[in-house]
CSV table of C-alpha atoms in Angstrom, one decimal:
chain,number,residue,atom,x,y,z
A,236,UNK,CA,82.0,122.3,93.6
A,237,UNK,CA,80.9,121.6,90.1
A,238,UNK,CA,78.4,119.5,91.0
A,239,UNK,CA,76.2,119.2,94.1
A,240,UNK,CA,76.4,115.7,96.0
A,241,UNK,CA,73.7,114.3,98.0
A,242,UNK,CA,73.1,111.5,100.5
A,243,UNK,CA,72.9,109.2,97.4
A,244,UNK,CA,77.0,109.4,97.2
A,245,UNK,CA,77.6,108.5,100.4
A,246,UNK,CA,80.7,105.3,101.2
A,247,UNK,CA,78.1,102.7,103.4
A,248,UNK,CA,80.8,101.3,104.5
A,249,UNK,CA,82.4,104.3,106.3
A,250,UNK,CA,79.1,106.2,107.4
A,251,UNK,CA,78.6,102.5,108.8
A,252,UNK,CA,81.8,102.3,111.1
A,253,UNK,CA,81.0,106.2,112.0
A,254,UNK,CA,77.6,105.4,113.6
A,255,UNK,CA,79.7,102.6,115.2
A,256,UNK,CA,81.7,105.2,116.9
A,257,UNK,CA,79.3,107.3,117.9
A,258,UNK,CA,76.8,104.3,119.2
A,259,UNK,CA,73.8,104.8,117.1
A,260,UNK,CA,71.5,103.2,115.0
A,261,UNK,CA,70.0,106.4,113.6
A,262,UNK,CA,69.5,106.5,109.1
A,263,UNK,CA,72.9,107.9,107.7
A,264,UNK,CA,70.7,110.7,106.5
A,265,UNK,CA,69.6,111.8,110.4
A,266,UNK,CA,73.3,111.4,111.3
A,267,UNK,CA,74.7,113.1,108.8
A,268,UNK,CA,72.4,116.1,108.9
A,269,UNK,CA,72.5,116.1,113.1
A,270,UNK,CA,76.6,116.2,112.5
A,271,UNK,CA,76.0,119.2,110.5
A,272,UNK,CA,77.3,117.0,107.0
A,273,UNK,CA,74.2,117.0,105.1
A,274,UNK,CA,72.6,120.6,104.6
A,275,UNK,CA,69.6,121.1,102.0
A,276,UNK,CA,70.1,117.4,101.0
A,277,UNK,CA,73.7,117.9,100.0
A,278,UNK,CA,76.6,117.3,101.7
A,279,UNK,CA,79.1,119.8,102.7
A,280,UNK,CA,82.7,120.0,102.0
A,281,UNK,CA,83.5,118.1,104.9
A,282,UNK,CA,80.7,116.0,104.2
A,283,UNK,CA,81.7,115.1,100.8
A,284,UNK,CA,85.5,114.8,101.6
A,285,UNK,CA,85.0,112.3,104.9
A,286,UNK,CA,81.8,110.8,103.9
A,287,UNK,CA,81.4,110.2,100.1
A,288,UNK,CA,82.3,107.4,97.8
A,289,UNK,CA,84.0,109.8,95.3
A,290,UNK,CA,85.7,112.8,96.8
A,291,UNK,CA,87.5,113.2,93.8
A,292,UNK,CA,84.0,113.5,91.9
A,293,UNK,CA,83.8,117.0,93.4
A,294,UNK,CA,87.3,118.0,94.9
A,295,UNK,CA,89.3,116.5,92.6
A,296,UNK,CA,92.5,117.4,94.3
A,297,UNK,CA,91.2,115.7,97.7
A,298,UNK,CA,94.4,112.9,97.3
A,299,UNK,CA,97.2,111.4,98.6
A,300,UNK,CA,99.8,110.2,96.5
A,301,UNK,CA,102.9,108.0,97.8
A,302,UNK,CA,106.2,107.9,95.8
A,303,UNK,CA,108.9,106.0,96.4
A,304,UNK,CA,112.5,106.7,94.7
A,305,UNK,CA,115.7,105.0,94.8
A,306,UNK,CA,117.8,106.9,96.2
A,307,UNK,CA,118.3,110.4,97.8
A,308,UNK,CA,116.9,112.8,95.3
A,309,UNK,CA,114.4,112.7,92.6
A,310,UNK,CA,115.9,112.4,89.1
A,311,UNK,CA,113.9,112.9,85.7
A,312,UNK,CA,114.2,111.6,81.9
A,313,UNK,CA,116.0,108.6,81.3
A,314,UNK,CA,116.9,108.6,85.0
A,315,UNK,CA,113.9,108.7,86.7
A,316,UNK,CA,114.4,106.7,89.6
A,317,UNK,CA,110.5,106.4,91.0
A,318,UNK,CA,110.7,102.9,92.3
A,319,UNK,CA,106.4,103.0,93.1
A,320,UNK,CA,104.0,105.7,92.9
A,321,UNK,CA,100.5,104.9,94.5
A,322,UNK,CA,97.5,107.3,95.1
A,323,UNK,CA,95.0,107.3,97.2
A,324,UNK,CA,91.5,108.7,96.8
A,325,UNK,CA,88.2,107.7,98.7
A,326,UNK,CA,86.3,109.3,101.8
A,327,UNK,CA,89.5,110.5,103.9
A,328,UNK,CA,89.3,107.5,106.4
A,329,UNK,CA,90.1,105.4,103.6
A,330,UNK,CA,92.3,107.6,101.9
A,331,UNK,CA,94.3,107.5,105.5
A,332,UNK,CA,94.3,103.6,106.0
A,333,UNK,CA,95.5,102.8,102.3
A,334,UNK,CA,98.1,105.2,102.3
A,335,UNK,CA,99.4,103.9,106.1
A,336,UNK,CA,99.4,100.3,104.8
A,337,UNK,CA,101.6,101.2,101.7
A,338,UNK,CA,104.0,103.1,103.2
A,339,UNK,CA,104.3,100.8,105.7
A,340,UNK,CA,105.1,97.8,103.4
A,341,UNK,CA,108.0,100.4,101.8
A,342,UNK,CA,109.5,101.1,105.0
A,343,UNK,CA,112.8,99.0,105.4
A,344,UNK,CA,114.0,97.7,109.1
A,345,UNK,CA,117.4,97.8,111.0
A,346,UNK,CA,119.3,95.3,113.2
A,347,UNK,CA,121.8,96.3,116.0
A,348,UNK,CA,123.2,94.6,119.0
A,349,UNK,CA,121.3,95.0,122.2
A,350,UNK,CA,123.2,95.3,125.5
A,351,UNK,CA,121.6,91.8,126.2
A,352,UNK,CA,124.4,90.7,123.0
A,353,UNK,CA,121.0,89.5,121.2
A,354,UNK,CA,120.3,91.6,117.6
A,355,UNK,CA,117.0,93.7,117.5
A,356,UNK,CA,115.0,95.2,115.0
A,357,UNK,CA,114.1,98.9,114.9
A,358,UNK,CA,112.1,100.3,112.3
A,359,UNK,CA,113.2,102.7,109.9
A,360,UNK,CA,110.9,105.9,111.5
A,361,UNK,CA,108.9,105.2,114.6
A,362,UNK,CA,105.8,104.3,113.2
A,363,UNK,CA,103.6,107.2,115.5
A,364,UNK,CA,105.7,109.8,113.8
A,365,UNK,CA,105.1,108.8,110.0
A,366,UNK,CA,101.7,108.8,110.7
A,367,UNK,CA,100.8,111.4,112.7
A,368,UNK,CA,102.3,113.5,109.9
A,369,UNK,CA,100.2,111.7,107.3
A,370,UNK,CA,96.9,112.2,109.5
A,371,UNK,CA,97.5,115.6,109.9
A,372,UNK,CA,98.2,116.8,106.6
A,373,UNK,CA,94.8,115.0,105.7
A,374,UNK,CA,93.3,117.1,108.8
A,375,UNK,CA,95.0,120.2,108.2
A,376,UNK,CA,95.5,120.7,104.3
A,377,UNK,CA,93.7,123.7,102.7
A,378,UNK,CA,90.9,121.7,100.6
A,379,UNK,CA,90.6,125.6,99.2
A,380,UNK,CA,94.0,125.1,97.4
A,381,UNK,CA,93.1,123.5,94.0
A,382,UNK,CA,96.0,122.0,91.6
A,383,UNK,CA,97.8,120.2,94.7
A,384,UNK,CA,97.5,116.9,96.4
A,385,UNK,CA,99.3,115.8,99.6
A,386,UNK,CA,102.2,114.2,98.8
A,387,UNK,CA,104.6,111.9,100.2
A,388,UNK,CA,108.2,111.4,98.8
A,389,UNK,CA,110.3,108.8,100.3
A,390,UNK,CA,113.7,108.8,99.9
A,391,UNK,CA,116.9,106.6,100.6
A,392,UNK,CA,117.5,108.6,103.5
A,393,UNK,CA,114.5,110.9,104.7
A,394,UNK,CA,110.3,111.0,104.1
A,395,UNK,CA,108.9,114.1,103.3
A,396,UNK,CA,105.0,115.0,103.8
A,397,UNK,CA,103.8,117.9,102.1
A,398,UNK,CA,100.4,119.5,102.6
A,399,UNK,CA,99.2,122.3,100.3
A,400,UNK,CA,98.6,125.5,102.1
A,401,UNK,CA,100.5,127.7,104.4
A,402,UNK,CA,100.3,127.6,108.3
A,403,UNK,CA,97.6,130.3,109.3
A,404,UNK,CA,98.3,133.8,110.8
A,405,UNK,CA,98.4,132.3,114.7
A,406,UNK,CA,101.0,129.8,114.0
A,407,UNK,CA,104.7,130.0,112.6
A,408,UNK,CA,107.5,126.6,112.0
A,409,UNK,CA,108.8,128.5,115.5
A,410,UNK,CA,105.5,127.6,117.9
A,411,UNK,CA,104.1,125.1,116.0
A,412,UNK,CA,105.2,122.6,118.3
A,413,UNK,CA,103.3,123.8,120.9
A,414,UNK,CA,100.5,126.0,119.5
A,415,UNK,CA,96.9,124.6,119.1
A,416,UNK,CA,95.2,124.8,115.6
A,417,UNK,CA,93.0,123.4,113.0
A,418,UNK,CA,92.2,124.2,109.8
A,419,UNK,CA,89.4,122.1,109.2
A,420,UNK,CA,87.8,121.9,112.9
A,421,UNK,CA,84.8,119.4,111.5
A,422,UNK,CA,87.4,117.4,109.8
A,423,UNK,CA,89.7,117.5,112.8
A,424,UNK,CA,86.7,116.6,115.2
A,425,UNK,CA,85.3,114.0,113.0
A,426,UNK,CA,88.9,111.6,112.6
A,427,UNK,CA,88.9,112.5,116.2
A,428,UNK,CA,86.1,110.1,116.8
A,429,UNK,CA,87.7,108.0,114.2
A,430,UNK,CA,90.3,107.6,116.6
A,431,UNK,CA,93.3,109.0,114.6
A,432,UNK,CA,93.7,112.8,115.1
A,433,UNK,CA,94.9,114.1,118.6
A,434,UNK,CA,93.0,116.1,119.8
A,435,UNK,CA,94.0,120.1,119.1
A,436,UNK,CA,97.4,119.0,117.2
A,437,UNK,CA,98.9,117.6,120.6
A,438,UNK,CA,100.5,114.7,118.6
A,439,UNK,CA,103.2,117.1,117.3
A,440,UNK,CA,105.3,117.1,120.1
A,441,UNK,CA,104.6,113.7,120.4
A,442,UNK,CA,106.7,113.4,116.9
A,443,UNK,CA,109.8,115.4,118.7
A,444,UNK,CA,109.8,112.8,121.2
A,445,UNK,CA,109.7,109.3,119.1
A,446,UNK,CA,112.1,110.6,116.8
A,447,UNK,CA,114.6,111.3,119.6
A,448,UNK,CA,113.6,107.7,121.0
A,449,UNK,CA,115.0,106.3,118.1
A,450,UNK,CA,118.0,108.7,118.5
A,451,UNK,CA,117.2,109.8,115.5
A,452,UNK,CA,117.2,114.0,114.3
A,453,UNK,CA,114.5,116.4,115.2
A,454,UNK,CA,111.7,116.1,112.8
A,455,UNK,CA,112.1,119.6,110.6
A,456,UNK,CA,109.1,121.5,109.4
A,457,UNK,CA,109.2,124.1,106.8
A,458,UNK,CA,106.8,125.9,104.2
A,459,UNK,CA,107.9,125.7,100.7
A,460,UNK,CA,107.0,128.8,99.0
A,461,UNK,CA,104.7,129.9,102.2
A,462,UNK,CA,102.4,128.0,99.8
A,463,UNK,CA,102.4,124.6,101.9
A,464,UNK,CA,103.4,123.1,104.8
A,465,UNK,CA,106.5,120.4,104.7
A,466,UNK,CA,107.3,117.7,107.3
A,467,UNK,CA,111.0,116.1,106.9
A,468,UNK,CA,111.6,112.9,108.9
A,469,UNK,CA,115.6,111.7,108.5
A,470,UNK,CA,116.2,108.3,109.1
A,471,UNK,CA,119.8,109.1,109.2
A,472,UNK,CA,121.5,105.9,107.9
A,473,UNK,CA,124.7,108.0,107.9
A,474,UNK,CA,124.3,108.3,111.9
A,475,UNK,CA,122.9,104.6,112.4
A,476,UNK,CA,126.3,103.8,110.2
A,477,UNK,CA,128.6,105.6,112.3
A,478,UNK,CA,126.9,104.5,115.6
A,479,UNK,CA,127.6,101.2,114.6
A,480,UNK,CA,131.3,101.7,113.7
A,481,UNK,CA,131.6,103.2,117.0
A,482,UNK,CA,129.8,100.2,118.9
A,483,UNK,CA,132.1,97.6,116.9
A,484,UNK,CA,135.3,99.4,118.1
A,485,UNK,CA,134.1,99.4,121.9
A,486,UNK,CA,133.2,95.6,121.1
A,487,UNK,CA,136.4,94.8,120.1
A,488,UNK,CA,138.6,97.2,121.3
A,489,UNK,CA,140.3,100.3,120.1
A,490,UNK,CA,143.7,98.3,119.2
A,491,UNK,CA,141.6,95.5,117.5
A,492,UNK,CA,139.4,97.3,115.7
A,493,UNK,CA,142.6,99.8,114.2
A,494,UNK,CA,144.4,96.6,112.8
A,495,UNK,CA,141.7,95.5,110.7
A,496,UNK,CA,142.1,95.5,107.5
A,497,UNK,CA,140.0,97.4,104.9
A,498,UNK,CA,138.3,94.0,103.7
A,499,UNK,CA,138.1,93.0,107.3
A,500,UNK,CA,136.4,96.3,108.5
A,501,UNK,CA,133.8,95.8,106.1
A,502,UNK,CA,133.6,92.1,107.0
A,503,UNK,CA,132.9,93.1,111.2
A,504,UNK,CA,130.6,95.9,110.4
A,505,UNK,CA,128.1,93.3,107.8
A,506,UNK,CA,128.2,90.8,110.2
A,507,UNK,CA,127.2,93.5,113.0
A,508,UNK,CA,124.7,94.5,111.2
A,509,UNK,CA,123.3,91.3,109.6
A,510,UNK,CA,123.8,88.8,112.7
A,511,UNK,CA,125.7,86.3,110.9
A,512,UNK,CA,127.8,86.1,107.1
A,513,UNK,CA,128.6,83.6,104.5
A,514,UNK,CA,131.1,83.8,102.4
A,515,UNK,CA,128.7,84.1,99.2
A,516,UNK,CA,127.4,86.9,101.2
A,517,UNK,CA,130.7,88.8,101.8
A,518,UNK,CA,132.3,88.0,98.6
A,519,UNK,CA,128.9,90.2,96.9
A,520,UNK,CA,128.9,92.8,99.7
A,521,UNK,CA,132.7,93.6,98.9
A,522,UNK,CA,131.8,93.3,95.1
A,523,UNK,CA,134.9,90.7,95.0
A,524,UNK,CA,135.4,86.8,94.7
A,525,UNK,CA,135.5,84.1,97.1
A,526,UNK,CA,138.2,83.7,97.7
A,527,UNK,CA,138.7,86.9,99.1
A,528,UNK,CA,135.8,86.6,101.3
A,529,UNK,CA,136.7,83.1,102.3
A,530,UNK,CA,140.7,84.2,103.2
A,531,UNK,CA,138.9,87.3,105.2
A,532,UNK,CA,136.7,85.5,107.3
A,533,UNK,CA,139.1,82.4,108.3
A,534,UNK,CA,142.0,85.3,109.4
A,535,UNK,CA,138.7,87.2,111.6
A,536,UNK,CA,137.8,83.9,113.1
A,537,UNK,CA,141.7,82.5,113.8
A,538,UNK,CA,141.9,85.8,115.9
A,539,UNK,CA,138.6,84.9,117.6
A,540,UNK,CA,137.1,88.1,116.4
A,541,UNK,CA,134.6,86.0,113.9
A,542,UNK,CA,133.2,82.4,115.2
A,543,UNK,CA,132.6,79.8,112.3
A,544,UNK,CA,129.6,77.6,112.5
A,545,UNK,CA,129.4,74.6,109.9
A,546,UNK,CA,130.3,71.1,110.1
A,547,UNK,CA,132.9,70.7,107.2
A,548,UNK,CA,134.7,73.3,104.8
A,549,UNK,CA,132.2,71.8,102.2
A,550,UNK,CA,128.9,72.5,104.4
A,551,UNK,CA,126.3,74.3,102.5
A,552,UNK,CA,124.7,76.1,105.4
A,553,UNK,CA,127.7,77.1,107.1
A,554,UNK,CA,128.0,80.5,108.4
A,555,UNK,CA,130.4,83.1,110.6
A,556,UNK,CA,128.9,85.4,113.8
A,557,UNK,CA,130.7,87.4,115.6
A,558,UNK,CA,132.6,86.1,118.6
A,559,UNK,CA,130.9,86.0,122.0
A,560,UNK,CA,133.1,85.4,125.3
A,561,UNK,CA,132.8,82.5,127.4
């Protein structure tokens, strides 16, 4: 560190809510030093990285920044596509909390059909998964590793979490499922007691499992450059798409579902997805007028495949859903 930080730069706030943790109502000073964070009357590096107002002050690389693109890959120039780009200093609790709550409010939801008939909403990731990454890359990084930050990318169809520094000698992408490790034991212990870190990295595996909840892929790990350590959650819209073709077909039937027109496909599949369509609403979803999206969903609905709700062809609020059986 360039400079030396003392007990003067400590966050109130956090130190606060750790005392609340660990039940006491010792000074931050005696806490701090009995945790092994204040040495000499300076902090440590895990002292100044969990504990003090300004990390950045002293580690200036100790950050989290959040992009989010439109689209699939990242494009530069004229066509940069970087849609919002937060980042995220502080004491690491703070740093965790305000990156969770933005990336949250960029995640997008899905609907499908339920086998109750009644659409449901599922998340884009499982939420544990997204966040355990997040929470370990702030555990796990190498705070030795100047220039880099932990970043995370999120793209039309994946997030990536990327933490600078390689996985240590004892652990390879292969095992690291299953083997035990931390980088940063103090750190690790400390957001432990925070409530947020699983104990010795079991929330890995934990990650394996929600994404196969959500019938999404495996989670993919991978070390860019053996110079840091890369999490790659797919949301697989292409999968969710093609899982919903298929459910549409078994809905309506094979013979149905082949006679459909190209308009009409695309009419069955929005409605599937969205619950319910209007004819403004089809008309932009096919990128063509009225009156093609009207003549569509009057021949789905005189085959009983659409039902139309509305009290007169001039009804403002009127609507089509798909059909249900008495």
């Amino acid at each position: 560190m360039q400079e030396r930080s003392s007990v003067e730069d400590v966050d109130p706030e956090v130190v606060a809510r750790y005392k609340a943790e660990l039940g006491t109502e010792a000074s931050d000073e005696q806490v701090l030093r009995s945790r092994g964070f204040l040495q000499d009357g300076h902090l440590t590096n895990a002292g100044v990285l969990l504990f003090s107002e300004n990390p950045t002050r002293f580690i200036p690389w100790a950050r989290v920044r959040v992009i989010r693109f439109d689209g699939n890959k990242m494009e530069t120039g004229r066509r940069l596509n970087i849609v919002k780009d937060r980042t995220f200093d502080g004491p690491l609790p703070k740093q965790i909390e305000g990156a969770k709550g933005f990336i949250s409010s960029q995640l997008r939801e899905f609907q499908y059909l339920g086998d109750d008939g009644r659409f449901k909403i599922i998340p884009e990731y499982p939420e544990f998964a997204w966040f355990e990454g997040l929470v370990n890359a702030v555990t796990h990084r190498d705070y030795a590793m100047s220039g880099d930050h932990i970043r995370v990318m999120m793209y039309g169809d994946r997030l990536e979490i990327t933490s600078p520094g390689g996985l240590p000698n004892m652990v390879a992408l292969e095992n690291m499922r299953y083997t035990r490790w931390s980088r940063n034991p103090i750190i690790a212990r400390t957001l432990v007691e925070f409530g947020w870190v699983r104990e010795l990295n079991e929330g890995v595996q934990r990650i394996y499992d929600e994404m196969a909840s959500f019938f999404l892929n495996e989670p993919t790990y991978s070390e860019p450059n053996g110079m840091s350590v890369r999490l790659v959650l797919e949301n697989s819209i292409t999968s969710r798409v093609l899982r919903q073709a298929d459910a549409v077909a078994e809905s309506l039937g094979a013979g149905v579902y082949g006679d459909l027109s190209e308009y009409e496909l695309a009419a069955v599949q929005y409605t599937y997805g969205k619950g319910r369509v209007t004819v403004r609403g089809l008309a932009e979803h096919l990128g063509r007028s009225s009156k093609v999206a009207r003549a569509t969903l009057r021949s789905l609905a005189d085959r009983r495949i659409l039902d139309w709700h509305g009290t007169s062809a001039t009804d403002p609020s009127q609507y089509y859903d798909l059909h249900r059986a008495e």
